Coordinates of C-alpha atoms in Angstrom, one line a residue:
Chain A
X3 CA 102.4 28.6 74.8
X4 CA 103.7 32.1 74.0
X5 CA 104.6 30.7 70.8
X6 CA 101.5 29.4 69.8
X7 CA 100.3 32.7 70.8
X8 CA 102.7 34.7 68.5
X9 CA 101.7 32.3 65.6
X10 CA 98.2 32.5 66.3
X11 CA 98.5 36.0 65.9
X12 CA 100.4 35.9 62.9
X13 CA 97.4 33.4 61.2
X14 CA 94.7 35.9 62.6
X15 CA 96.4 38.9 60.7
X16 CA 96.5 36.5 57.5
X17 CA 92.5 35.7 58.0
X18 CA 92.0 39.1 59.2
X19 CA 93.0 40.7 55.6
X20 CA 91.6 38.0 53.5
X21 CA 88.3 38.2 55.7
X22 CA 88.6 41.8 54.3
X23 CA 88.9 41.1 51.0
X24 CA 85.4 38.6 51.1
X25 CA 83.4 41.2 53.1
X26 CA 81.6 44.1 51.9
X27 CA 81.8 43.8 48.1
X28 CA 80.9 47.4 46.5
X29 CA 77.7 47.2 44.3
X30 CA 79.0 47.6 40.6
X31 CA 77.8 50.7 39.0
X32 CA 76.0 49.2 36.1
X33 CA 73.8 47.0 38.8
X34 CA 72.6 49.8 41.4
X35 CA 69.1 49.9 42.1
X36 CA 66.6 52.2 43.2
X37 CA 64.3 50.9 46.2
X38 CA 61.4 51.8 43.5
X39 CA 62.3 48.9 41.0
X40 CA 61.6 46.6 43.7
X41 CA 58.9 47.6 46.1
X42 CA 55.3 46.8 46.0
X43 CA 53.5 47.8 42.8
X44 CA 51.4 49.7 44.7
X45 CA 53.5 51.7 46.3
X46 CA 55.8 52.5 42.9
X47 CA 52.0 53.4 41.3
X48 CA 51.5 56.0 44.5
X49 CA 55.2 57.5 43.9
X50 CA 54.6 58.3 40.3
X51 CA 51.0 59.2 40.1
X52 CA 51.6 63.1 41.6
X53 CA 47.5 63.2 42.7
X54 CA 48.2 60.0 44.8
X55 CA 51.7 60.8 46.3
X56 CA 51.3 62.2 49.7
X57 CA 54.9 63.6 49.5
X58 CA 53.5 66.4 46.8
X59 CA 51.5 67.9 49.5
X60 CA 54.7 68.6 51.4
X61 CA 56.1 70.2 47.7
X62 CA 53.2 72.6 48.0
X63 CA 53.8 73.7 51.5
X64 CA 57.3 74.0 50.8
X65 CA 56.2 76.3 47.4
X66 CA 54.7 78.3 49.7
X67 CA 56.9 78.7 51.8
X68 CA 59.4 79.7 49.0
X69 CA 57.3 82.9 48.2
X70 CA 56.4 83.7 51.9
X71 CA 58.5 87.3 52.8
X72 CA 60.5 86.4 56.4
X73 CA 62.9 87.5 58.7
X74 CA 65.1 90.9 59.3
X75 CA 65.6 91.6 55.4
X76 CA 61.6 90.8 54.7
X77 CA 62.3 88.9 51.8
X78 CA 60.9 85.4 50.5
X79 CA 63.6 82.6 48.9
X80 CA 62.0 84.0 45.7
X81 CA 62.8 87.3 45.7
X82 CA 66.7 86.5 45.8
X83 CA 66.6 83.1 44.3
X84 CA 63.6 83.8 41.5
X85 CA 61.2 80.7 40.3
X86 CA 62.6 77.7 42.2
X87 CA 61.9 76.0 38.9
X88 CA 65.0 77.2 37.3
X89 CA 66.9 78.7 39.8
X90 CA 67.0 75.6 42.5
X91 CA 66.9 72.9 39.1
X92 CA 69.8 70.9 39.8
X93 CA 70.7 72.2 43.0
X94 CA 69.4 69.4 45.4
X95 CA 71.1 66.7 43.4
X96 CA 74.5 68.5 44.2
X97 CA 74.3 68.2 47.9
X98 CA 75.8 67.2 50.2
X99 CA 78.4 69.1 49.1
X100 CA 81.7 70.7 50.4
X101 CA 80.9 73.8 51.9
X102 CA 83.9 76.6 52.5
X103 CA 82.2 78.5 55.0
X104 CA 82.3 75.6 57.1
X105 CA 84.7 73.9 55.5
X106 CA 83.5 70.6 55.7
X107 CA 80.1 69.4 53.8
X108 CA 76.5 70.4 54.2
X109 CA 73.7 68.5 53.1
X110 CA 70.2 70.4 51.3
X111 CA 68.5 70.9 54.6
X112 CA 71.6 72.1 56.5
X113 CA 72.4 74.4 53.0
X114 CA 68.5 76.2 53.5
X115 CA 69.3 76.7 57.2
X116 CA 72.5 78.6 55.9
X117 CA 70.9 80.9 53.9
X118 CA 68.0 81.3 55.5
X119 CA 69.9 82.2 58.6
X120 CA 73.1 84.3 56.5
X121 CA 71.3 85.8 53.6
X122 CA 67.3 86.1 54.8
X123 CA 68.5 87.1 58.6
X124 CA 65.5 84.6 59.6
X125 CA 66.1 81.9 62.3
X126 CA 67.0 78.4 61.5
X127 CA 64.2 75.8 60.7
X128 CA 64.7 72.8 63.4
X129 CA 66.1 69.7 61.9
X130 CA 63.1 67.3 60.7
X131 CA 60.8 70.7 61.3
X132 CA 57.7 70.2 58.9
X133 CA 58.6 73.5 57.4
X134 CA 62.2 72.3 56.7
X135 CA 61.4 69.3 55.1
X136 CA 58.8 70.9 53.0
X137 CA 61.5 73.4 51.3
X138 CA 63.7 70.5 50.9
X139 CA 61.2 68.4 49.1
X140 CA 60.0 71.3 46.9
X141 CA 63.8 72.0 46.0
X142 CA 64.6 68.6 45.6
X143 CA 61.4 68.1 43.1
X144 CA 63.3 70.5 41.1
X145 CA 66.2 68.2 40.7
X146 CA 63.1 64.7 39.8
X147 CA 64.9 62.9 36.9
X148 CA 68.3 64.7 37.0
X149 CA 71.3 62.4 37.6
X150 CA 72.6 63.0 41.4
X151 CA 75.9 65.0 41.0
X152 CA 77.7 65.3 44.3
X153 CA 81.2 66.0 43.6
X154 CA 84.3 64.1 44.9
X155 CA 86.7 66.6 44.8
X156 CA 90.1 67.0 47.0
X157 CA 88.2 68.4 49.8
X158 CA 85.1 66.8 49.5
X159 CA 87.0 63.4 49.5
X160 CA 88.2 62.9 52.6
X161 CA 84.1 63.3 53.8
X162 CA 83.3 60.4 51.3
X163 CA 85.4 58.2 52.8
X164 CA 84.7 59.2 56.4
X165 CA 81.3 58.5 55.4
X166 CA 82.6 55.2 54.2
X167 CA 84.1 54.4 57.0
X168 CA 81.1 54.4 59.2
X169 CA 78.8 52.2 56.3
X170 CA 81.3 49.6 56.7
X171 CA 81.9 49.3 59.8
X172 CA 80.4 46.7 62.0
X173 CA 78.1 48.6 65.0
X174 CA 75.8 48.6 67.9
X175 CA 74.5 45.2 70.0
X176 CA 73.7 43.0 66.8
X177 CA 77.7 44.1 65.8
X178 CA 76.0 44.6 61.8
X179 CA 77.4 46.7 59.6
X180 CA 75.3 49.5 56.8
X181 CA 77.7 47.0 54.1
X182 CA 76.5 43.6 55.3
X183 CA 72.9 44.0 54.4
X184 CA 73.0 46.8 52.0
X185 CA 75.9 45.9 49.9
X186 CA 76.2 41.9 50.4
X187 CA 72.5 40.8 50.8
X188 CA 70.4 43.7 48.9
X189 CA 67.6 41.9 47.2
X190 CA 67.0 39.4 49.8
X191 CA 64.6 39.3 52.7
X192 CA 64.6 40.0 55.9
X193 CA 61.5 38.9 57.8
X194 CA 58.9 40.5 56.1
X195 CA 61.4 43.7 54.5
X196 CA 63.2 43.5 51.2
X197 CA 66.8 44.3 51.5
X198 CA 67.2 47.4 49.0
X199 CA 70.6 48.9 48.1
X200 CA 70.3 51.8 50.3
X201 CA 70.5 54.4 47.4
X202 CA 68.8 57.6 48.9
X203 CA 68.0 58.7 45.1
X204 CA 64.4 60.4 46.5
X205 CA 65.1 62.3 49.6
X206 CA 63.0 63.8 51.8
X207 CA 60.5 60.6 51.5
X208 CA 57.0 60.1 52.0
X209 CA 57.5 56.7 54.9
X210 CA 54.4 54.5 54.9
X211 CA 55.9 53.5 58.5
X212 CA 56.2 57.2 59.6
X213 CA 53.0 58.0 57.6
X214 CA 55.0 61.5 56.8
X215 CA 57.6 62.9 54.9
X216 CA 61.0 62.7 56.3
X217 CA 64.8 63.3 56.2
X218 CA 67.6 60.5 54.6
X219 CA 69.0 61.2 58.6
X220 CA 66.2 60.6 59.8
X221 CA 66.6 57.2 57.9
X222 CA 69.8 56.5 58.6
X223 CA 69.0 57.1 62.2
X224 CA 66.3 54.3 61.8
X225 CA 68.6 51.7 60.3
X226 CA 71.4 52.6 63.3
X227 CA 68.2 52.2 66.1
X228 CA 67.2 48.6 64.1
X229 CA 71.4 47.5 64.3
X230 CA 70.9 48.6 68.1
X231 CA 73.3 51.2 67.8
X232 CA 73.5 54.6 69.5
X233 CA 71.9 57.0 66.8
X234 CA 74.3 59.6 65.1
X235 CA 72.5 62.7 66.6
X236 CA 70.5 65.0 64.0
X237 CA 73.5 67.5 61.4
X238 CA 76.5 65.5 63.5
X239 CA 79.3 65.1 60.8
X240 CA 79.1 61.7 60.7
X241 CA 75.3 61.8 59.5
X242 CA 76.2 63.7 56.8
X243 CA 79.2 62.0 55.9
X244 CA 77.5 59.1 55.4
X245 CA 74.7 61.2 53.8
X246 CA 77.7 62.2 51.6
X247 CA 79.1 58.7 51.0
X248 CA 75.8 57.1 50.0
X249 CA 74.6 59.9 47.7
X250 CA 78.2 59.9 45.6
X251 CA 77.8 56.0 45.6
X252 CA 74.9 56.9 43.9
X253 CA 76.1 59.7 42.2
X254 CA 74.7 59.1 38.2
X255 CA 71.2 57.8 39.1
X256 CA 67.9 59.6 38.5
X257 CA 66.4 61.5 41.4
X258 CA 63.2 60.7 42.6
X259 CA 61.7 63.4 45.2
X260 CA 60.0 62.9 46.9
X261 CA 59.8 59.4 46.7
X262 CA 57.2 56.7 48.8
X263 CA 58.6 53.8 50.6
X264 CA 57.2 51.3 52.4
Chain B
X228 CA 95.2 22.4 79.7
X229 CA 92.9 24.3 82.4
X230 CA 90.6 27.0 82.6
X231 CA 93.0 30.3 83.0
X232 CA 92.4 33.9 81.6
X233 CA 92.6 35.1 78.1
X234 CA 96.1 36.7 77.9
X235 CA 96.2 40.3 77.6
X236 CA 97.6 40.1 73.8
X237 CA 94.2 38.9 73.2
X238 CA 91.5 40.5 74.8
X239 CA 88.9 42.0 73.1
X240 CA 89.1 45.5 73.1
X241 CA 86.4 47.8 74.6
X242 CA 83.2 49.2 73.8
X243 CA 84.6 52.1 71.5
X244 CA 87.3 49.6 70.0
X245 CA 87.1 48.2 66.5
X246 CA 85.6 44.9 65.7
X247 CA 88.1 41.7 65.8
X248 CA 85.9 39.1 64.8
X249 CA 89.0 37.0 63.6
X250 CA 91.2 37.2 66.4
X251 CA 89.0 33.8 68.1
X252 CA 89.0 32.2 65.3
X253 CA 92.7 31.9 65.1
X254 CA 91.9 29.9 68.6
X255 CA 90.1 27.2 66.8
X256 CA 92.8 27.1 64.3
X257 CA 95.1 26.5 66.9
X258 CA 93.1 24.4 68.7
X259 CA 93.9 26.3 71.7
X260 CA 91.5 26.1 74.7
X261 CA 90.9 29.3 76.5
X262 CA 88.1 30.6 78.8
X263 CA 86.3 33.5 77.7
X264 CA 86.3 35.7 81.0
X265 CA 83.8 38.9 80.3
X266 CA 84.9 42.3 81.1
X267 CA 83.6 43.3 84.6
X268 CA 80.7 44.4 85.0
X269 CA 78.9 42.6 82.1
X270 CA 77.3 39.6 84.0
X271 CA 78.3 36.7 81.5
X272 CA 79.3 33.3 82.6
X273 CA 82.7 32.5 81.4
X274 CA 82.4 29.5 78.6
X275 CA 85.6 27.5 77.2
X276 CA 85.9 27.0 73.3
X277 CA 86.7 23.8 72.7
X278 CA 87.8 23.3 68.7
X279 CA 84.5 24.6 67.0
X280 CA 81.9 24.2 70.1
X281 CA 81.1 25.0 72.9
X282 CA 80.6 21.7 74.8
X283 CA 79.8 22.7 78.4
X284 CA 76.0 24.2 78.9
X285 CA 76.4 27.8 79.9
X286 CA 73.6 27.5 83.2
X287 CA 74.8 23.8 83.8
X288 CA 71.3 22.5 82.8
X289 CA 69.9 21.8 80.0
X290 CA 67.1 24.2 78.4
X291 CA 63.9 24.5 77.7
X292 CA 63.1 23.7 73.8
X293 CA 59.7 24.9 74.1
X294 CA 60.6 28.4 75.6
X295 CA 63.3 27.9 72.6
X296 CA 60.6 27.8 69.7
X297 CA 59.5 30.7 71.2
X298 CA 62.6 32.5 71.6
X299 CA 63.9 31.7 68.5
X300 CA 60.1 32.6 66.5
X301 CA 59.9 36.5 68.5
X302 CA 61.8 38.4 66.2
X303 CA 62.4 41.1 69.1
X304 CA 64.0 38.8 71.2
X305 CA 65.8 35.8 69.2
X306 CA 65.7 37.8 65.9
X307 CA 66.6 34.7 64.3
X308 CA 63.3 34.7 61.7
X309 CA 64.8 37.9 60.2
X310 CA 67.3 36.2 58.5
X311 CA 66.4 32.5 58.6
X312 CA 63.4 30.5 57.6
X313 CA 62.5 27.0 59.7
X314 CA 59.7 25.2 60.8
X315 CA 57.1 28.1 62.0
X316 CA 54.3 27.7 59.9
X317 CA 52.7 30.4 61.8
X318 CA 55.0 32.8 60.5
X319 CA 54.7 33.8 57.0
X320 CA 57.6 36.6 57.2
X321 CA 60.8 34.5 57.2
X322 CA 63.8 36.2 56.4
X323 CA 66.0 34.6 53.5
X324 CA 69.4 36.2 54.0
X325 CA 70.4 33.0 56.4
X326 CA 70.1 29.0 55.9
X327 CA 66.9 27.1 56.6
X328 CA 67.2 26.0 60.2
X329 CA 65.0 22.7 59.7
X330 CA 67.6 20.0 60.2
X331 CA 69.9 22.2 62.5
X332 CA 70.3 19.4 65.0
X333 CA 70.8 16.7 62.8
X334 CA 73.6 18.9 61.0
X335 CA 75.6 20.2 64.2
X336 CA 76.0 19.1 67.6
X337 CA 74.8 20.8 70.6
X338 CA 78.2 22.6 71.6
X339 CA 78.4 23.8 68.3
X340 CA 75.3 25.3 68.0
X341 CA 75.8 26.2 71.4
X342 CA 79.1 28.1 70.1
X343 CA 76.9 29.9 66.8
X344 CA 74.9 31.2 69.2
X345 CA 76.9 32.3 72.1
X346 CA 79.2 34.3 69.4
X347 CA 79.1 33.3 65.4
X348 CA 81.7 35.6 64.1
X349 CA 84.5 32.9 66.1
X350 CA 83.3 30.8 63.0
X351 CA 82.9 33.2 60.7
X352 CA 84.6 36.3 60.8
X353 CA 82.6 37.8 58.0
X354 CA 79.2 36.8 59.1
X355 CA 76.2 38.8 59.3
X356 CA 74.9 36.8 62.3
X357 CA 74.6 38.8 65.3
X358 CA 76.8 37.6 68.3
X359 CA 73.8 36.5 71.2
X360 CA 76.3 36.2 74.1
X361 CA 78.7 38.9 74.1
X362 CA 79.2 42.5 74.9
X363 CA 83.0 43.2 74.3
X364 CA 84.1 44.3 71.2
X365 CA 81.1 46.3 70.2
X366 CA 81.0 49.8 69.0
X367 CA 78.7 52.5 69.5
X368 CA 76.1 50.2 71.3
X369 CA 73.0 51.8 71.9
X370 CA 72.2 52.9 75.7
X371 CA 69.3 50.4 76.4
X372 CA 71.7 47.5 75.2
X373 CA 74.6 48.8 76.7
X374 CA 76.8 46.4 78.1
X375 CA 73.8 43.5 77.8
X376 CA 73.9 40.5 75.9
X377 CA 71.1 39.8 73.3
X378 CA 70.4 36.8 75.6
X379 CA 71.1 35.3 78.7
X380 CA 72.7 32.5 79.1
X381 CA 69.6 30.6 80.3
X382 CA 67.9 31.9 76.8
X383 CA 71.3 30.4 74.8
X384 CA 70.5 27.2 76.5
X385 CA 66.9 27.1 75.7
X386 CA 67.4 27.9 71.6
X387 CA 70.0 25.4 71.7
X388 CA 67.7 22.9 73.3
X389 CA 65.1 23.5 71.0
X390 CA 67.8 23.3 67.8
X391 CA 68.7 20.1 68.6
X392 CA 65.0 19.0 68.3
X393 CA 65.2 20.0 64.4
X394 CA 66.7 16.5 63.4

């Protein structure tokens, strides 16, 4: 019996590593998709018509907000950072990235907070505030069209793959991992939902579902409630690792803020 | 050979451990027979793999194929409609990630369906089907679902009664 246990073992580590192999295939570059090639046509026709998307509302708060004087140093983003329309183009699709203060990476909404907090001397917006999401969707419609550039560098690597880590690992009561339906079974449906590659190219969004605007991690928190898993809490590391992994695995395609999904 | 406990070389680990899927499978392949003895706590009925099925009923009767339809058609409760398509013609969201499951019980027998159920990744290491009757070997599962199975033994009974009515 112990032998047959020991061998048993030994064949389980065999099918263990070639189970490995046939899981979780990475989604070639050349065949990553954006949600918006393959949702409704109505709902592709109320992203890019800017009258009919209710995420440009949220832009204009967020302009607002970018000229509004606050906290101890009474000044707006404006007056340090100029026009948002050349001095924040580009920024949003850089992020998350590595930040040395911290020394670990921030994404955009955590990188406002920063400066609002270090530089302005105003408090910091509460994650998923209205106000915070509105800066984040005006800076981010800065970056519409730009390729996302997040940078795998020595120190921001180890993030990535952290980040990795977590989308491929199986988790919660249905035991599903982020890979299993996002890598190996994008495109196909399930239940009434199309599978999409889970490319956050157009963060914040405009959610039909939420009927708001709202954060990737407040996505990513969605699909981990739907796997039955224990939600990574709001700016935790893990949520922005995997923030981090998913935006370099789609580092090179257009962004799209704010973009609607279903 | 007899009912006895899984020896400690192979137990699943706990709640924060990583996933195993393959370690059972290597029982089939060895066409060992062991009895699958929850941790404590979790409430399951012990079951006994036998090859690729599960031949024994998990409540000792048989189930109830009419609460099965309905199980198996609630995608809160069986979930099964979110990846597979079947005979629910009242359903017009069928998920297409999973096989058709008209003919189920023409294709399998009733211990192993009963076995797909109760914990699919024995078969399949790789496969996206959740496990219905299990609670070790799970990570980061949610508080409301802690330490519960997706369903109860008397639900695993009643899907599998109602499978073997798709000939």
């Amino acid at each position: 019996m112990q032998t047959a246990i020991l061998d048993c073992i030994a064949g389980c580590m065999t099918l263990c590593l070639i189970g490995t192999a046939l899981g979780a295939a990475e989604i070639p570059l050349d065949q990553r998709r954006s949600d918006s090639e393959y949702m409704s046509a109505d709902t592709r026709a109320m992203q890019s018509d800017d009258t009919a998307n209710p995420g440009m509302l949220a832009a204009l708060d967020g302009e607002t907000l970018w000229n509004e004087k606050s906290g101890a140093t009474n000044k707006s983003c404006a007056d340090c950072h100029g026009d948002a329309k050349t001095g924040m183009k580009g920024v949003a699709a850089r992020y998350p990235a590595f930040f040395p203060g911290q020394n670990r990476p921030v994404d955009l909404e955590q990188r406002i907070n920063i400066s609002r907090v270090a530089d302005q001397k105003a408090a910091a917006l509460p994650a998923e505030s209205k106000d915070l999401l509105a800066l984040a969707v005006y800076i981010g419609l800065q970056s519409r069209g730009m390729p996302i550039a997040v940078e795998e560098t020595a120190q921001s690597k180890p993030f990535i793959e952290a980040g990795r880590t977590i989308f491929e690992r199986r988790q919660g009561q249905l035991n599903l991992s982020c890979a299993q339906c996002h890598d190996d079974n994008w495109g196909k449906r399930l239940g009434g939902s199309l599978v999409p590659q889970a490319q956050p190219t157009g963060y914040p969004i405009y959610r039909l579902e939420w009927q708001k605007v709202g954060s990737l991690q407040r996505r990513l928190r969605d699909c981990m409630g739907a796997m039955r898993a224990e939600p990574y809490a709001y700016d935790t590391p893990q949520l922005v690792d995997l923030e981090f992994f998913l935006m370099w695995r789609a580092r090179g395609m257009p962004m799209e803020t704010p973009a609607v999904r279903p | 050979m007899t009912r006895r406990k899984r020896p400690p070389s192979l137990t699943l680990p706990h709640k924060d451990g990583r996933t195993r899927g393959s370690r059972p499978l290597c029982l089939i392949a060895a066409f060992a027979l062991f009895s699958f003895v929850p941790r404590a706590g979790a409430q399951l009925v012990p079951y006994t793999i036998v090859g690729d099925a599960i031949p024994a009923s998990l409540t000792g009767s048989k189930g109830d194929p009419v609460r099965g339809r309905a199980i198996v058609a609630n995608r809160n409760v069986g979930l099964c409609l979110l990846c597979h398509s079947g005979p629910f013609p009242e359903d017009r969201f069928q998920g297409n990630i999973a096989p058709d499951l008209s003919g189920a019980g023409a294709r399998w027998s009733e211990g192993q369906l009963r076995l797909r159920i109760v914990d699919a990744s024995k078969l399949n290491p790789n496969t996206i089907m959740p496990p219905f009757y299990r609670v070790g070997g799970l990570t980061r599962v949610a508080t409301t679902y802690r330490d519960k199975p997706v369903l109860t033994a008397a639900q695993v009974e009643d899907v599998v009664a109602y499978l073997m009515t798709l000939k």
